[in-house]
One Martini backbone bead per residue (centre of mass of N, CA, C, O) as a GRO file, in nm:
protein
   91
    1UNK     BB    1  12.971  17.552  10.565
    2UNK     BB    2  13.042  17.857  10.514
    3UNK     BB    3  12.992  18.092  10.236
    4UNK     BB    4  13.282  18.204  10.259
    5UNK     BB    5  13.443  17.949  10.224
    6UNK     BB    6  13.305  17.853   9.949
    7UNK     BB    7  13.393  18.122   9.803
    8UNK     BB    8  13.706  18.033   9.814
    9UNK     BB    9  13.694  17.763   9.669
   10UNK     BB   10  13.575  17.855   9.400
   11UNK     BB   11  13.822  18.061   9.321
   12UNK     BB   12  14.044  17.840   9.355
   13UNK     BB   13  13.939  17.665   9.126
   14UNK     BB   14  13.927  17.883   8.925
   15UNK     BB   15  14.232  17.948   8.900
   16UNK     BB   16  14.315  17.624   8.831
   17UNK     BB   17  14.135  17.597   8.563
   18UNK     BB   18  14.134  17.901   8.421
   19UNK     BB   19  14.319  18.088   8.555
   20UNK     BB   20  14.402  18.433   8.582
   21UNK     BB   21  14.302  18.554   8.320
   22UNK     BB   22  14.022  18.401   8.301
   23UNK     BB   23  13.918  18.499   8.592
   24UNK     BB   24  13.924  18.797   8.516
   25UNK     BB   25  13.726  18.787   8.287
   26UNK     BB   26  13.471  18.638   8.425
   27UNK     BB   27  13.427  18.850   8.657
   28UNK     BB   28  13.398  19.082   8.482
   29UNK     BB   29  13.100  18.970   8.366
   30UNK     BB   30  12.959  18.938   8.615
   31UNK     BB   31  12.979  19.198   8.725
   32UNK     BB   32  12.836  19.302   8.462
   33UNK     BB   33  12.597  19.197   8.496
   34UNK     BB   34  12.525  19.242   8.790
   35UNK     BB   35  12.488  19.565   8.703
   36UNK     BB   36  12.247  19.538   8.491
   37UNK     BB   37  12.058  19.399   8.654
   38UNK     BB   38  12.018  19.617   8.860
   39UNK     BB   39  11.940  19.854   8.666
   40UNK     BB   40  11.682  19.710   8.579
   41UNK     BB   41  11.525  19.677   8.839
   42UNK     BB   42  11.519  19.975   8.906
   43UNK     BB   43  11.355  20.082   8.649
   44UNK     BB   44  11.106  19.867   8.731
   45UNK     BB   45  11.053  20.027   9.020
   46UNK     BB   46  11.014  20.276   8.906
   47UNK     BB   47  10.787  20.225   8.675
   48UNK     BB   48  10.584  20.132   8.901
   49UNK     BB   49  10.578  20.346   9.108
   50UNK     BB   50  10.531  20.585   8.888
   51UNK     BB   51  10.237  20.416   8.803
   52UNK     BB   52  10.075  20.446   9.034
   53UNK     BB   53  10.071  20.773   9.096
   54UNK     BB   54   9.900  20.786   8.841
   55UNK     BB   55   9.658  20.861   8.672
   56UNK     BB   56   9.381  20.748   8.509
   57UNK     BB   57   9.248  20.686   8.207
   58UNK     BB   58   8.980  20.792   8.053
   59UNK     BB   59   8.739  20.563   7.864
   60UNK     BB   60   8.454  20.584   7.712
   61UNK     BB   61   8.433  20.341   7.511
   62UNK     BB   62   8.498  20.130   7.715
   63UNK     BB   63   8.239  20.186   7.917
   64UNK     BB   64   8.051  20.127   7.711
   65UNK     BB   65   8.078  19.848   7.614
   66UNK     BB   66   8.044  19.727   7.913
   67UNK     BB   67   7.719  19.791   7.951
   68UNK     BB   68   7.555  19.518   8.065
   69UNK     BB   69   7.773  19.310   8.112
   70UNK     BB   70   7.834  18.987   8.231
   71UNK     BB   71   8.107  18.804   8.396
   72UNK     BB   72   8.101  18.664   8.664
   73UNK     BB   73   8.252  18.800   8.841
   74UNK     BB   74   8.419  18.818   9.166
   75UNK     BB   75   8.447  19.099   9.392
   76UNK     BB   76   8.596  19.306   9.580
   77UNK     BB   77   8.456  19.574   9.758
   78UNK     BB   78   8.693  19.766   9.728
   79UNK     BB   79   8.731  19.726   9.417
   80UNK     BB   80   8.432  19.760   9.332
   81UNK     BB   81   8.436  20.088   9.483
   82UNK     BB   82   8.677  20.182   9.283
   83UNK     BB   83   8.546  20.139   8.994
   84UNK     BB   84   8.298  20.322   9.030
   85UNK     BB   85   8.449  20.614   9.111
   86UNK     BB   86   8.568  20.619   8.833
   87UNK     BB   87   8.314  20.622   8.647
   88UNK     BB   88   8.217  20.848   8.769
   89UNK     BB   89   8.470  21.035   8.692
   90UNK     BB   90   8.447  21.004   8.392
   91UNK     BB   91   8.138  21.138   8.343
   0.00000   0.00000   0.00000
């Protein structure tokens, strides 16, 4: 069955089970929830993209506390270079 046919059958069965007034109210609630979800999604994407564009603030106390400590983590070369560049610009 195609998606359109299934949707029509679902709506028709909803009208039979719920009645026209409750079905209208239910569809309105579903539409409102979808609108809120879309708004939250756009806000999240906007926050993520705007945060990516900002320059990170340097915190000297964090850099001083982490000097000389080996974590045992292996970082990719490009990420390691970015960290070194950030530390150099913060000092």
